[in-house]
Structure formats: C-alpha cells, structure tokens
mmCIF file of C-alpha atoms in Angstrom:
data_model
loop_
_atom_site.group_PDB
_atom_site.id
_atom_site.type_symbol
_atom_site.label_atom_id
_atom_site.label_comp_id
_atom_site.label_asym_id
_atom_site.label_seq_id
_atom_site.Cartn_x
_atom_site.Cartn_y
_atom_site.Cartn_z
ATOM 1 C CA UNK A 1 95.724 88.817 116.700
ATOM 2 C CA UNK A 2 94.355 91.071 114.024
ATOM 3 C CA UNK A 3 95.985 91.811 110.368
ATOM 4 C CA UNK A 4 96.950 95.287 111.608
ATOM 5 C CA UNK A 5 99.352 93.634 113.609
ATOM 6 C CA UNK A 6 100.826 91.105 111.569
ATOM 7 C CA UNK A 7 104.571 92.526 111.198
ATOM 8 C CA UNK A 8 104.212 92.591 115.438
ATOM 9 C CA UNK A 9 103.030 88.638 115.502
ATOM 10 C CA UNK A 10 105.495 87.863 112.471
ATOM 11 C CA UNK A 11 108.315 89.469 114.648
ATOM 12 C CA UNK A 12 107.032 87.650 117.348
ATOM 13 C CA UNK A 13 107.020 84.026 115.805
ATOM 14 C CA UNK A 14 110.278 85.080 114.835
ATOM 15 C CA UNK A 15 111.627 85.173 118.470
ATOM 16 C CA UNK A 16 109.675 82.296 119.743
ATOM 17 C CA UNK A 17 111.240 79.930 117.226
ATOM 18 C CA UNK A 18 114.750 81.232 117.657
ATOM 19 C CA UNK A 19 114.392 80.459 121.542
ATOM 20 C CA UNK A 20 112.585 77.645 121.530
ATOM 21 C CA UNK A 21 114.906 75.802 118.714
ATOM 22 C CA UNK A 22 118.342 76.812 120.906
ATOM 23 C CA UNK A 23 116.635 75.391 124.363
ATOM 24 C CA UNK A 24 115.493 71.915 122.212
ATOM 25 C CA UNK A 25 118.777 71.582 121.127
ATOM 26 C CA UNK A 26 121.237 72.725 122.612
ATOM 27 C CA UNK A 27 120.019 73.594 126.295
ATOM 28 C CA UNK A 28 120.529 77.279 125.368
ATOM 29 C CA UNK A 29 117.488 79.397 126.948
ATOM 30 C CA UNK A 30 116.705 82.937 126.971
ATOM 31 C CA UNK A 31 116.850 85.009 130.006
ATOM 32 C CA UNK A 32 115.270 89.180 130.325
ATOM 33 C CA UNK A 33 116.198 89.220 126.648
ATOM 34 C CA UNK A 34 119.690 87.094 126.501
ATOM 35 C CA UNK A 35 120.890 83.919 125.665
ATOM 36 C CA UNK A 36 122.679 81.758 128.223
ATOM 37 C CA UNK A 37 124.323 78.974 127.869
ATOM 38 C CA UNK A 38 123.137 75.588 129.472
ATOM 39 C CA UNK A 39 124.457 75.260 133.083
ATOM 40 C CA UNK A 40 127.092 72.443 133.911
ATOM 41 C CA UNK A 41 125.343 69.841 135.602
ATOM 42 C CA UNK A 42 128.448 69.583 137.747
ATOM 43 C CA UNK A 43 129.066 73.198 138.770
ATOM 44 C CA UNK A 44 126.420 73.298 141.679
ATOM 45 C CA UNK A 45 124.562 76.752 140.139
ATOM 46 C CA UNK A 46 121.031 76.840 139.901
ATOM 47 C CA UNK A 47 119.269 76.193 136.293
ATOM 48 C CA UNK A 48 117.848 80.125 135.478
ATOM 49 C CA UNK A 49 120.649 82.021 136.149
ATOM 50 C CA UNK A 50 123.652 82.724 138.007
ATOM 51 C CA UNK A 51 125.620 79.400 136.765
ATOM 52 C CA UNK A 52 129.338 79.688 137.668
ATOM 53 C CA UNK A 53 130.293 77.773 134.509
ATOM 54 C CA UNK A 54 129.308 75.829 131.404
ATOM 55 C CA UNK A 55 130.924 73.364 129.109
ATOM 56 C CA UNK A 56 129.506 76.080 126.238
ATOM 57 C CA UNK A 57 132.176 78.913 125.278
ATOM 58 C CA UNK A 58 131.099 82.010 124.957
ATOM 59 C CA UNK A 59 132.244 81.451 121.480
ATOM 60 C CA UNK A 60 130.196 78.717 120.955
ATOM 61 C CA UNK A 61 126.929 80.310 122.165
ATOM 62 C CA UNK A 62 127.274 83.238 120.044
ATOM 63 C CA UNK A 63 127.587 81.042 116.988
ATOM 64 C CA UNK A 64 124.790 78.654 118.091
ATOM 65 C CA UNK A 65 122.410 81.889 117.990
ATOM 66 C CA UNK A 66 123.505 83.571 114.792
ATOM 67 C CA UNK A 67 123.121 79.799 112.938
ATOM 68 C CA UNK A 68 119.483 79.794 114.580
ATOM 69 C CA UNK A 69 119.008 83.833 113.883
ATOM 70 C CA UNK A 70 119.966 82.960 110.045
ATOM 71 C CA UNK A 71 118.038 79.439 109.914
ATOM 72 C CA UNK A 72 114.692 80.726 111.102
ATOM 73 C CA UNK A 73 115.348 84.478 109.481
ATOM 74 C CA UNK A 74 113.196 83.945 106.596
ATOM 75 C CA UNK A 75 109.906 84.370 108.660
ATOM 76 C CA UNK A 76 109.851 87.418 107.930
ATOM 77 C CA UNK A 77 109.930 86.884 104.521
ATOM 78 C CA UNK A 78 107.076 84.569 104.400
ATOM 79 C CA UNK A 79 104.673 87.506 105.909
ATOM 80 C CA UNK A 80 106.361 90.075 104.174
ATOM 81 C CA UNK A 81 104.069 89.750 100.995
ATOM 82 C CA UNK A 82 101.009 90.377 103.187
ATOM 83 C CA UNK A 83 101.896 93.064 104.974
ATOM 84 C CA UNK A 84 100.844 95.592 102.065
ATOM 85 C CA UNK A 85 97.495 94.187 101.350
ATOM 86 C CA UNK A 86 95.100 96.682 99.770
ATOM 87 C CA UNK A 87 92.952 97.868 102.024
ATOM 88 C CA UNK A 88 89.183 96.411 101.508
ATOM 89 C CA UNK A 89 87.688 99.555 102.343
ATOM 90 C CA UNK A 90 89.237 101.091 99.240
ATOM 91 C CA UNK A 91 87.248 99.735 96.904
ATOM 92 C CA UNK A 92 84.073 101.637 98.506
ATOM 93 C CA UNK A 93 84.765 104.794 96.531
ATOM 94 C CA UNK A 94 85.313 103.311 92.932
ATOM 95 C CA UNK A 95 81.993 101.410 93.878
ATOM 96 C CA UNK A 96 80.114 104.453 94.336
ATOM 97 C CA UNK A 97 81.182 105.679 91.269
ATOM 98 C CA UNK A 98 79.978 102.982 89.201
ATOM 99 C CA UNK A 99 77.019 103.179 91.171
ATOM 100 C CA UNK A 100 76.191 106.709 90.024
ATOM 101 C CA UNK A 101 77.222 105.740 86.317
ATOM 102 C CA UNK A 102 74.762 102.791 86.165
ATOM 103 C CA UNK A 103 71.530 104.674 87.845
ATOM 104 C CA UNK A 104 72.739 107.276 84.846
ATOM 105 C CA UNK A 105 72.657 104.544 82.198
ATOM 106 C CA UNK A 106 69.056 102.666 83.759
ATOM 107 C CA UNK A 107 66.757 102.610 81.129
ATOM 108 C CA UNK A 108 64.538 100.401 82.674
ATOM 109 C CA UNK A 109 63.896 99.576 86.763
ATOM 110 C CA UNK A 110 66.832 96.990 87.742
ATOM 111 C CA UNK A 111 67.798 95.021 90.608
ATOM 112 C CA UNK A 112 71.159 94.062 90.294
ATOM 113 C CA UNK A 113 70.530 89.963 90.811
ATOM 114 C CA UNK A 114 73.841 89.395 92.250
ATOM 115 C CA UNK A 115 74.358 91.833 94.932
ATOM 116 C CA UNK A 116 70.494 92.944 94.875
ATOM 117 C CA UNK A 117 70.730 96.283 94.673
ATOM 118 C CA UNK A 118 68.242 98.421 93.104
ATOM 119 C CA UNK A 119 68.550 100.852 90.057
ATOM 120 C CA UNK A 120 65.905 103.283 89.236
ATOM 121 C CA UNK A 121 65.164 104.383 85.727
ATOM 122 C CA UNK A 122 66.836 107.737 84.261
ATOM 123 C CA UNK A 123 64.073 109.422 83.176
ATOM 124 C CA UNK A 124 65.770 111.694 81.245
ATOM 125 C CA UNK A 125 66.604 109.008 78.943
ATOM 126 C CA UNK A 126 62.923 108.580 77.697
ATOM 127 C CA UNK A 127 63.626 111.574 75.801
ATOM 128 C CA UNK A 128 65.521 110.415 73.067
ATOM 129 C CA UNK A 129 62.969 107.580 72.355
ATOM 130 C CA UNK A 130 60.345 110.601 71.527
ATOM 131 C CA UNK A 131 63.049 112.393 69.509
ATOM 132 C CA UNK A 132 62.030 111.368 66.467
ATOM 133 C CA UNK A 133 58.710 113.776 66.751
ATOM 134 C CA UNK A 134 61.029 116.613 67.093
ATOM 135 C CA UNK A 135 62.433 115.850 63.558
ATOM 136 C CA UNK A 136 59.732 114.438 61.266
ATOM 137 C CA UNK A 137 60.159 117.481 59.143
ATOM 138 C CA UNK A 138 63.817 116.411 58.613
ATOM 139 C CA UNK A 139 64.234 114.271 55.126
ATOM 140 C CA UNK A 140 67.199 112.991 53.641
ATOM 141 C CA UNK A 141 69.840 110.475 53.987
ATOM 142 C CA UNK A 142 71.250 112.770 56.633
ATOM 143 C CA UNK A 143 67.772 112.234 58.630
ATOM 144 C CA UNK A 144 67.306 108.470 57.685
ATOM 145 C CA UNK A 145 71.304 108.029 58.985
ATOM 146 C CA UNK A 146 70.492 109.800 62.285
ATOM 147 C CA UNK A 147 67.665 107.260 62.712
ATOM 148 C CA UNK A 148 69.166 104.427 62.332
ATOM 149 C CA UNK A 149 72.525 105.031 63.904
ATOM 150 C CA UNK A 150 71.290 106.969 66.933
ATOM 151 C CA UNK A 151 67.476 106.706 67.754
ATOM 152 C CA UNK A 152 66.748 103.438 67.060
ATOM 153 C CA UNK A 153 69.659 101.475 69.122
ATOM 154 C CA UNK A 154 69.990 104.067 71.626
ATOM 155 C CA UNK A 155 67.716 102.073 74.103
ATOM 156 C CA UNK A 156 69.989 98.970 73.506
ATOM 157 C CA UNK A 157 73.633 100.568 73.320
ATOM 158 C CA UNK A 158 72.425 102.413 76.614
ATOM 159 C CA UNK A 159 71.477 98.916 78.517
ATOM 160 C CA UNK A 160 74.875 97.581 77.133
ATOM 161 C CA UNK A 161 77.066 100.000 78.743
ATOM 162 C CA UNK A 162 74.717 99.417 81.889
ATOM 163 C CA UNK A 163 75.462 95.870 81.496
ATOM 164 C CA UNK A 164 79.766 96.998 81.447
ATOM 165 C CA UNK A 165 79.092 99.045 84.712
ATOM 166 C CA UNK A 166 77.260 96.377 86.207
ATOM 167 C CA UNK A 167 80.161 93.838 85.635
ATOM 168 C CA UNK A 168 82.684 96.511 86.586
ATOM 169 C CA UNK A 169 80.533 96.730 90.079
ATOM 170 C CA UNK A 170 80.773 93.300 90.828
ATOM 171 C CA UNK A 171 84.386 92.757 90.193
ATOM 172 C CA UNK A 172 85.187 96.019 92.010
ATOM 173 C CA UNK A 173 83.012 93.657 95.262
ATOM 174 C CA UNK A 174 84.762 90.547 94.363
ATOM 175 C CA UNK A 175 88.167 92.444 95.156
ATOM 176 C CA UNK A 176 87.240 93.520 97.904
ATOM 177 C CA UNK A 177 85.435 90.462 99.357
ATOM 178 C CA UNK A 178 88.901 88.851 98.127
ATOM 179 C CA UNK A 179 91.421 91.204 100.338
ATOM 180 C CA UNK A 180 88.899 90.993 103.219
ATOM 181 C CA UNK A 181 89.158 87.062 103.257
ATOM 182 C CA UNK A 182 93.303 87.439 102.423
ATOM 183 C CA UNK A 183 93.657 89.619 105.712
ATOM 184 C CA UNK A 184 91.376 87.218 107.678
ATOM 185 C CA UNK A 185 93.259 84.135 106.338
ATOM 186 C CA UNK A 186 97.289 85.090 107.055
ATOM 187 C CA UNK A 187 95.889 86.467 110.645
ATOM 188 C CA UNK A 188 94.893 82.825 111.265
ATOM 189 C CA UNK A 189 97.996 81.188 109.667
ATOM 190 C CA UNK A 190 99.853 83.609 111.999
ATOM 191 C CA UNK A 191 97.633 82.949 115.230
ATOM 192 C CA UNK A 192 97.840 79.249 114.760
ATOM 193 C CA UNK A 193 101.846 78.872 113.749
ATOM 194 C CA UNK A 194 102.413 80.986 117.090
ATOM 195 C CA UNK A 195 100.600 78.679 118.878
ATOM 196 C CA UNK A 196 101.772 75.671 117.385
ATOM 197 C CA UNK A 197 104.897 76.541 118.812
ATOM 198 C CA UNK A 198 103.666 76.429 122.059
ATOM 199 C CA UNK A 199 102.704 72.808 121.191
ATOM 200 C CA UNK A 200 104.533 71.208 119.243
ATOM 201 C CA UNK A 201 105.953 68.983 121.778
ATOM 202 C CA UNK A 202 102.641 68.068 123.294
ATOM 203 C CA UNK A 203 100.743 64.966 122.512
ATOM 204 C CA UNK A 204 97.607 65.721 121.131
ATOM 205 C CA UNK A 205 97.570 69.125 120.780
ATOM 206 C CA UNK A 206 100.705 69.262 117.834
ATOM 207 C CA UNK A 207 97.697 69.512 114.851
ATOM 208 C CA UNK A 208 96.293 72.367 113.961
ATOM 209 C CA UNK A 209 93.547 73.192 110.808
ATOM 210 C CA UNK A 210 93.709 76.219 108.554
ATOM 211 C CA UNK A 211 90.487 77.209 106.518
ATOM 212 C CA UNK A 212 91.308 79.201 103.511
ATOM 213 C CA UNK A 213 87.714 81.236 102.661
ATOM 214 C CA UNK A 214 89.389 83.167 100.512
ATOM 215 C CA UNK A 215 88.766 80.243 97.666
ATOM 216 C CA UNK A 216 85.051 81.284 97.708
ATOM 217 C CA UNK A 217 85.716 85.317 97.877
ATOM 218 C CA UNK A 218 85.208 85.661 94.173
ATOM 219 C CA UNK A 219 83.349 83.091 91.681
ATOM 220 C CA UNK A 220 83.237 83.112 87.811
ATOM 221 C CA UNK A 221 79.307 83.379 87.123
ATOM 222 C CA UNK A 222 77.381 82.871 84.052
ATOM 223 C CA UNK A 223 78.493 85.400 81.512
ATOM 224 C CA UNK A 224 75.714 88.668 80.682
ATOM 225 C CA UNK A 225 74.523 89.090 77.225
ATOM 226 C CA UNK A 226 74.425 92.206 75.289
ATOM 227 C CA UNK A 227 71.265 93.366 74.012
ATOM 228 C CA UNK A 228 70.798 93.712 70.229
ATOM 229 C CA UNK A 229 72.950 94.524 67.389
ATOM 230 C CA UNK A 230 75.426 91.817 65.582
ATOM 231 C CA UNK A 231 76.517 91.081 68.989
ATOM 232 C CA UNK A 232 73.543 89.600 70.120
ATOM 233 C CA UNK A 233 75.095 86.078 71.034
ATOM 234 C CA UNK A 234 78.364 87.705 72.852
ATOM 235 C CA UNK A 235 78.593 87.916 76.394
ATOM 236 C CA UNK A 236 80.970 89.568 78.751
ATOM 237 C CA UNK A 237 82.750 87.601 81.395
ATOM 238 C CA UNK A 238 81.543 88.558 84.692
ATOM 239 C CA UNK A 239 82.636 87.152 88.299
ATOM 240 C CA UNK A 240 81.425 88.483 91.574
ATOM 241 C CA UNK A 241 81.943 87.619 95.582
ATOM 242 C CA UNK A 242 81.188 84.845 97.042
ATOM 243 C CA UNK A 243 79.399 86.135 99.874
ATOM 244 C CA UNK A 244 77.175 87.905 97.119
ATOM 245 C CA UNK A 245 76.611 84.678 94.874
ATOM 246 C CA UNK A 246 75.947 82.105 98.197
ATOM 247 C CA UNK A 247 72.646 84.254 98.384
ATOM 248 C CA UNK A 248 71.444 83.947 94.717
ATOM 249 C CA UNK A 249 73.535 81.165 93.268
ATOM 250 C CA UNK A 250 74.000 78.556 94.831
ATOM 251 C CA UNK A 251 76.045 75.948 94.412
ATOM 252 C CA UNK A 252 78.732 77.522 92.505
ATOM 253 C CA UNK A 253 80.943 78.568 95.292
ATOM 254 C CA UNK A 254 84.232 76.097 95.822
ATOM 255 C CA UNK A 255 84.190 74.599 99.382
ATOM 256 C CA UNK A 256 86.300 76.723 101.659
ATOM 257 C CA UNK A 257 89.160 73.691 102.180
ATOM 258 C CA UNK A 258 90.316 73.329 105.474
ATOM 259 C CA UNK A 259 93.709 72.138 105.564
ATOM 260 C CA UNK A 260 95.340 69.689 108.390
ATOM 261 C CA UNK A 261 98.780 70.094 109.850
ATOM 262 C CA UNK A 262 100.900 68.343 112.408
ATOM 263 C CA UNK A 263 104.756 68.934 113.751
ATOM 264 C CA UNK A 264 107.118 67.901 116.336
ATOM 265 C CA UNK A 265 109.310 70.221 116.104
ATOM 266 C CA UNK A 266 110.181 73.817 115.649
ATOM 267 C CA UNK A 267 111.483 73.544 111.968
ATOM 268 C CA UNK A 268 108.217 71.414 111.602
ATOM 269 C CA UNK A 269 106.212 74.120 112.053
ATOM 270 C CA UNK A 270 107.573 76.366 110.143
ATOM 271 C CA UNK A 271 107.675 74.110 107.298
ATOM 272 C CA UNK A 272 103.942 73.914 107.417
ATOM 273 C CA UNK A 273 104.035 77.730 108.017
ATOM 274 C CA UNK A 274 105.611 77.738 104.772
ATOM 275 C CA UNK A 275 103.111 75.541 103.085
ATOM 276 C CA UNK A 276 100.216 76.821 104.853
ATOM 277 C CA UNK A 277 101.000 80.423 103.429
ATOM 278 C CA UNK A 278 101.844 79.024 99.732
ATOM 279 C CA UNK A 279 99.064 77.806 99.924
ATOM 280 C CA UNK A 280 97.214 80.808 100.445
ATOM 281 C CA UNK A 281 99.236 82.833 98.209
ATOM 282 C CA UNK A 282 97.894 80.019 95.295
ATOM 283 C CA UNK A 283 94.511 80.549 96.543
ATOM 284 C CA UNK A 284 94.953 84.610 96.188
ATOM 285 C CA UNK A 285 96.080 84.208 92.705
ATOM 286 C CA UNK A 286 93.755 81.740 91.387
ATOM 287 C CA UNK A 287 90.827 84.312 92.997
ATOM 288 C CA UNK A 288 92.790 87.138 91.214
ATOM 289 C CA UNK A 289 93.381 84.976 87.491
ATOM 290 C CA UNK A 290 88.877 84.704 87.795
ATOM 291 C CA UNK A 291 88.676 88.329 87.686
ATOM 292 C CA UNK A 292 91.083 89.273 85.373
ATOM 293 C CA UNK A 293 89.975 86.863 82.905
ATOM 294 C CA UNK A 294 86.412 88.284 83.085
ATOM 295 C CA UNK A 295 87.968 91.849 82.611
ATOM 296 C CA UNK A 296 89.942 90.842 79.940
ATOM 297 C CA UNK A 297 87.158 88.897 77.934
ATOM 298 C CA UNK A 298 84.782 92.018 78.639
ATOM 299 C CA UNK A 299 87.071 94.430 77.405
ATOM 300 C CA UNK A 300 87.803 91.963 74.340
ATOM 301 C CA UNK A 301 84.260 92.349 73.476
ATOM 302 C CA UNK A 302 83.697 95.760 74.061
ATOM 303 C CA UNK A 303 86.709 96.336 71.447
ATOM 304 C CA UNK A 304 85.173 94.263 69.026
ATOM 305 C CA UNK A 305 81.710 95.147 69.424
ATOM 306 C CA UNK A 306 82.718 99.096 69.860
ATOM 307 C CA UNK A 307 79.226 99.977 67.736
ATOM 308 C CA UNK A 308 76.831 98.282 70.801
ATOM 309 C CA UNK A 309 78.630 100.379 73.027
ATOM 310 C CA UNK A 310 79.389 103.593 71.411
ATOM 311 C CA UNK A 311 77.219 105.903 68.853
ATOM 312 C CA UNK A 312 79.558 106.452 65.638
ATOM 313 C CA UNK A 313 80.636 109.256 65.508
ATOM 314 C CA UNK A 314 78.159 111.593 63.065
ATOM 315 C CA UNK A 315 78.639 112.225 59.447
ATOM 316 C CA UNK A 316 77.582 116.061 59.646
ATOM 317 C CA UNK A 317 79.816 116.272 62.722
ATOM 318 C CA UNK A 318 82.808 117.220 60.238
ATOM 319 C CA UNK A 319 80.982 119.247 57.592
ATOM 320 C CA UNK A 320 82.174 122.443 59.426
ATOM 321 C CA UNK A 321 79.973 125.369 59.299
ATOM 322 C CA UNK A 322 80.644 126.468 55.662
ATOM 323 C CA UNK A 323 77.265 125.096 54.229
ATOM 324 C CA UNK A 324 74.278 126.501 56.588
ATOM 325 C CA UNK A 325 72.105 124.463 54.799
ATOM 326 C CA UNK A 326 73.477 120.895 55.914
ATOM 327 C CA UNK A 327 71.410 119.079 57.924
ATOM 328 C CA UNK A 328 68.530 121.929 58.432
ATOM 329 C CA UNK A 329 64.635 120.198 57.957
ATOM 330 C CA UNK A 330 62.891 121.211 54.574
ATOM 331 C CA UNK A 331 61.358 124.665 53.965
ATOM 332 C CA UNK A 332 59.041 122.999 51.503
#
C-alpha cells in the first residue's frame, strides 16, 4: 500500500468487511461481484453457485446487505480526514525562502545546530558597523540619535531577526517531518486493518502492532535567546523535527509507542481501526499544538520586543524637505 492510494485501500476495507461480516453471519457470500444467499442444505445444489433454492428471500438478502452496507459505511469516514494531507514536499519552497532571508541577515558564520546547516556571513552588512566614519563630521542630537538607535544595535537587531528566521526554518521542517510521518502512519493502520481481516478468525495471527512515529516528528527544544537590548532574558519558543533533534539532542524525543491490538471478529477490527486512527489523529494534534505554541510565544515576543527587531522609524524621516539644512554635517 502507499498513501497515494489510501481512498483505493479504504474502499477496499470497505468491501472486505461488508463480505466477510454477511458470510460470518448469515452464510451470505459474494459471488463475481453479488451477494447470494446461503444454499439450503436440503436442496442438493452445490455451495458456490447455482443453488436451486434457499430458506433466505430475496427480500431478506437485500435487507441483510443494506444493514451491513450502513453498519460498516463509516469506513470511509474514518480515512476521509487523511486523504487531504498536505503534501510534505510543499514545505521545500517556503524553506528556501527562509533560507535566502537568513544567509541575508548572517552577521557572523553560523551553523544552524539543529538541522546543521551552514550560513555564511553577509558581507555587506560589515558596512554599517564602519558607518560611523562616514559621519564624524555630523553633530547634534540628530547625529547622537542616529547612533544610538541605528549603528550601535544594528549588529544585535540583525542577529535577532536571524534568530526569527532560524525558528521559522525549523518549524517550516518540523511540518513537514510531521505530514511525512502522518502519511506513513494511516498507510500502516490501513495495511494492517486489511489484513487483520484476513485474520481475524485465526489463532495466533488475530494481533497486530501499530507504531505511531509521528509522536517524535516534531519536539519542543530549548527556547533561543535574543541578543541585547531590554530583552536580553526573553526567548522565543522554538520546536524542530525529530529526525533533526535525534542527531544533536538527544534524549528529548518521546518514544515512538507501538500500540497492540487483537479481534475476533469483523466489527472487532474495525473498532480498533477506529481507535488505532484516533489515536493517530491525537498524536497529529498534539505534534501540531508544539508548533503552534512556539509560533505563538515567538510572535508574542517579537510584538513586545518590536525595538530588538525593528529600527524605529527616524525622527528626520518626517521633517519633509522644507528645511535643507536638517540633518546636513557642520560647515564649521
């Protein structure tokens, strides 16, 4: 089986519990597609086809398969949330993005610790930490203002908002690691249900096991701190993939849990059908709560910290152009 295919295999559990419920109790198999009644025992036809009579109406056998059609019809329901899983390979483009955006913002050489990619300085940010040669003949509170407010924490407000893009990278990988695990996860539910019909009524092979990775696809990791300013002691919330965090911080990831089930019947299994896909949906949202509380504490503290992130916005910005002389350096 493979995720692509999961409305097929859904479809196909579907069928296979219909038919297999009707035989166990009621004798009623399925035949090139049709339902036939069991054969009386006392009528001399062969069992498979070609029975003379039955002591089923024809009545009776249609309602025996609509009350099995409707009992088992919510299947489809159960895989219907699945079907329209984003697609892992989605998330590639966004991640470029942010990609570009950080090696923009890299004031100094970094290797992302987590997913252990490298980001090589901008050079073209040196430029503003050699600005203040350009303007030592500018005086004045205007020049003093600029100093403080732009030159001096530009190095630090720049490694901040490299800090936001590096978070937004690694949640951007947790999704996806998280949807890749979700498609892997249902295909197995689905692959083992359908055969647990198979064997449901055979002794010692009735159990079956379900792993759920997608527990470990995304982990809350220690929080990143900003860099200078009031803000100094705030951190933003940051999660990332399993698979990335097994390499570098171990120990943190939850144990994939591997869950045992057993039936003897056909509304057995898809009882723990039903439990065994609740169970994932939990897992999904749990996975999906992590990163949206990191998002939402980041963004808390880039709204409260706005200044570590963002230059104010400058004072001789909305003089206009009526006084030439505002903010020119000192003929003197």
């Amino acid at each position: 089986m493979s995720f692509e295919e999961l409305g097929f295999h859904a479809q196909e559990i579907y069928d296979k519990a219909v038919e297999k419920y009707l035989f166990d109790e009621f004798q009623i198999y399925k035949q090139d597609g049709m339902f036939y009644p069991p054969p009386d025992p006392y009528g001399g036809a062969s069992y498979g086809g070609g029975q003379s009579s039955s002591y089923m109406t024809e009545d009776q056998l249609k309602q025996h398969v609509w009350d099995a059609e409707m009992k088992f019809n919510e299947i489809h329901s159960l895989f219907n949330d699945f079907l329209v899983l984003p697609d892992p390979g989605d998330f590639d483009g966004p991640m470029g993005q942010v990609t570009t955006c950080m090696n923009a913002l890299c004031t100094e050489a970094f290797t992302d610790p987590i997913q252990g990619d490298p980001h090589p300085v901008n050079t073209e940010l040196s430029a503003m930490t050699v600005a203040g040669n350009t303007i030592d003949e500018w005086d004045g509170l205007a020049a003093q203002a600029f100093n403080d407010n732009f030159i001096i924490p530009f190095k630090d407000r720049t490694h901040n908002q490299f800090i936001v893009g590096s978070i937004l990278m690694n949640a951007l990988n947790a999704e996806k690691e998280l949807w890749k695990r979700a498609r892997l996860n249902i295909d197995d539910i689905a692959h083992k249900v359908s055969s647990a019909l198979d064997h449901y009524d055979d002794c010692g092979k009735n159990d079956w096991e379900i792993g759920l990775s997608v527990v470990g696809a995304v982990v809350a990791i220690a929080a990143l701190p900003l860099t200078g300013g009031t803000s100094a002691a705030i951190a933003l919330g940051a999660v990332a993939s399993g698979i990335d965090v097994a390499n570098t911080f171990a120990g943190q990831i939850e144990d994939e849990p591997k869950n045992d089930y057993s039936a003897e019947s056909v509304e057995g299994v898809i009882d723990k059908a039903k439990q065994g896909i609740n169970d994932l949906k939990e897992a999904v949202q749990k996975a999906e709560q992590k990163i949206v509380d990191a998002m939402s504490n980041s963004s808390g503290v880039v709204s409260s910290y706005t200044t570590d992130f963002v230059a104010p916005r400058p004072t001789l910005a909305d003089q206009g152009t009526h006084n030439p002389d505002v903010g020119r350096p000192d003929n003197d």
